[in-house]
Amino acid sequence: MQKQRIGVVGGGLMGHGIAYLLAAAGHEVAVFEPDAAIRASLAKRLRAIADLLGDDAAALQRVTAHEQMAPAVRDAGFVFEAAPEKLPLKRRIFAALESAVAPDTILASNSSAIPTTEIGRDLAHRERVVGTHFWNPPHLVPLVEVIQNEKTSDAVVRATLDLLRDAGKAAVHVRRDVPGFVGNRLQHAMKREAFALVSAGVCDAETIDTVVKEGFGARTAVLGPMEQSDLVGLDLALDIADVLYAHLDRTAAAPALLRERVAAGKLGMKTGEGLRKWPPGEADAVRERLSRFLAAQAKARKRNTG
Ligand SMILES: NC(=O)c1ccc[n+]([C@@H]2O[C@H](COP(=O)([O-])OP(=O)(O)OC[C@H]3O[C@@H](n4cnc5c(N)ncnc54)[C@H](O)[C@@H]3O)[C@@H](O)[C@H]2O)c1
């Protein structure tokens, strides 16, 4: 693939990982980050990724950090926006981008939940606005959902999929800009049921985690739910659905359990308690375990793809 100039807007948690993986794929990446301290820490954070993955740090030479947006996106073929999740802010950024780039520069938003239909509503060239939903951390989790909104052209979707696949990502085409796209809808359908089970006293939060990690989660990375249904046979899948689905939670609102914990200041690892208790050191151990696991998988994938 031809190497591109790529702009990244926002050099925070997601932006620096996106910058890393595109630079590692050989592109020139310019990051616009308005916060001086975050901008100053970019090089160190990129180097930490290279160290974690055992990569050659030469790719980092291809990343530059910018205080202003225009120089970061000038002549870019793609711009990936990874600024805070606020619609008015993202709209302002996209309006500024439109006046700073060529009419055919692809403008991608990493928004988790805001439809790009809304973000790009006032632009003149809406066919080049596309959703690219990376998963955290973007340099380690393979999936990117490429979301086509009602105005996005097929050519823009194709070019975005090509760029991301060439960079080693498992990029999938989401054909409609629905809330939560595909991945978060699936993830939150499971979480809704988990909250309901704990609220009903069927099991505690720790048991939910054990059931997922040691049960179907143990095979999920190599066997998706549709493959699994075909593996066991759709006749069995139908029998189970007939008996079970009427009992699954269908509450059309955030669960009371979640609301109560938040109201009580129990926000999870950052406050020492959420759905589970987190004594000092245990939260760090979870973070470390996750990072090591994802890095080992990323390295293994790289070895397997040569
Ligand atoms: N964190 C996640 O797990 C995750 C996963 C998928 C998608 N996302 C989405 O990615 C986007 C970024 O999230 P994040 O977690 O990296 O947030 P973050 O707060 O770590 O990073 C956002 C960065 O944008 C910068 N910023 C603020 N105003 C800006 C402006 N006007 N122009 C450019 N940059 C600006 C901030 O200084 C910050 O460095 C959000 O839309 C979020 O919903 C996050």
Short mmCIF file of N, CA and C in Angstrom, two decimals, residues 2 8 28 39 65 80 89 113 164 182 226 243-244 252 297:
data_model
loop_
_atom_site.label_atom_id
_atom_site.label_comp_id
_atom_site.label_asym_id
_atom_site.label_seq_id
_atom_site.Cartn_x
_atom_site.Cartn_y
_atom_site.Cartn_z
N GLN A 2 0.40 2.25 -0.72
CA GLN A 2 1.14 3.52 -0.77
C GLN A 2 1.14 4.18 0.61
N VAL A 8 -3.83 12.79 13.20
CA VAL A 8 -4.59 12.26 14.34
C VAL A 8 -4.95 13.46 15.22
N GLU A 28 3.34 8.41 7.63
CA GLU A 28 3.79 9.60 8.36
C GLU A 28 2.62 10.11 9.16
N ARG A 39 0.89 16.57 25.13
CA ARG A 39 1.72 16.61 23.90
C ARG A 39 3.17 16.24 24.24
N ALA A 65 4.35 15.74 16.81
CA ALA A 65 3.30 16.28 17.67
C ALA A 65 3.12 17.76 17.37
N PHE A 80 -7.80 10.89 11.61
CA PHE A 80 -8.52 10.12 12.63
C PHE A 80 -8.74 11.04 13.83
N LEU A 89 -18.11 19.53 20.53
CA LEU A 89 -16.66 19.61 20.30
C LEU A 89 -16.30 18.89 19.01
N ALA A 113 -19.80 6.30 20.79
CA ALA A 113 -21.26 6.25 20.80
C ALA A 113 -21.94 7.31 19.94
N LEU A 164 -6.64 0.13 7.13
CA LEU A 164 -6.56 -0.49 8.46
C LEU A 164 -6.12 -1.95 8.36
N VAL A 182 -21.63 -2.69 16.49
CA VAL A 182 -21.88 -4.12 16.70
C VAL A 182 -21.26 -4.59 18.04
N MET A 226 -21.70 -17.08 16.25
CA MET A 226 -22.39 -17.66 15.10
C MET A 226 -21.74 -19.00 14.72
N VAL A 243 -36.59 -22.20 25.05
CA VAL A 243 -36.75 -22.35 26.50
C VAL A 243 -36.25 -21.10 27.24
N LEU A 244 -35.13 -20.53 26.77
CA LEU A 244 -34.39 -19.56 27.58
C LEU A 244 -34.76 -18.08 27.33
N ALA A 252 -35.34 -1.79 29.73
CA ALA A 252 -34.94 -0.80 28.73
C ALA A 252 -34.37 0.46 29.39
N GLN A 297 -0.47 -11.70 22.80
CA GLN A 297 -1.30 -12.07 21.63
C GLN A 297 -0.89 -11.26 20.40
#
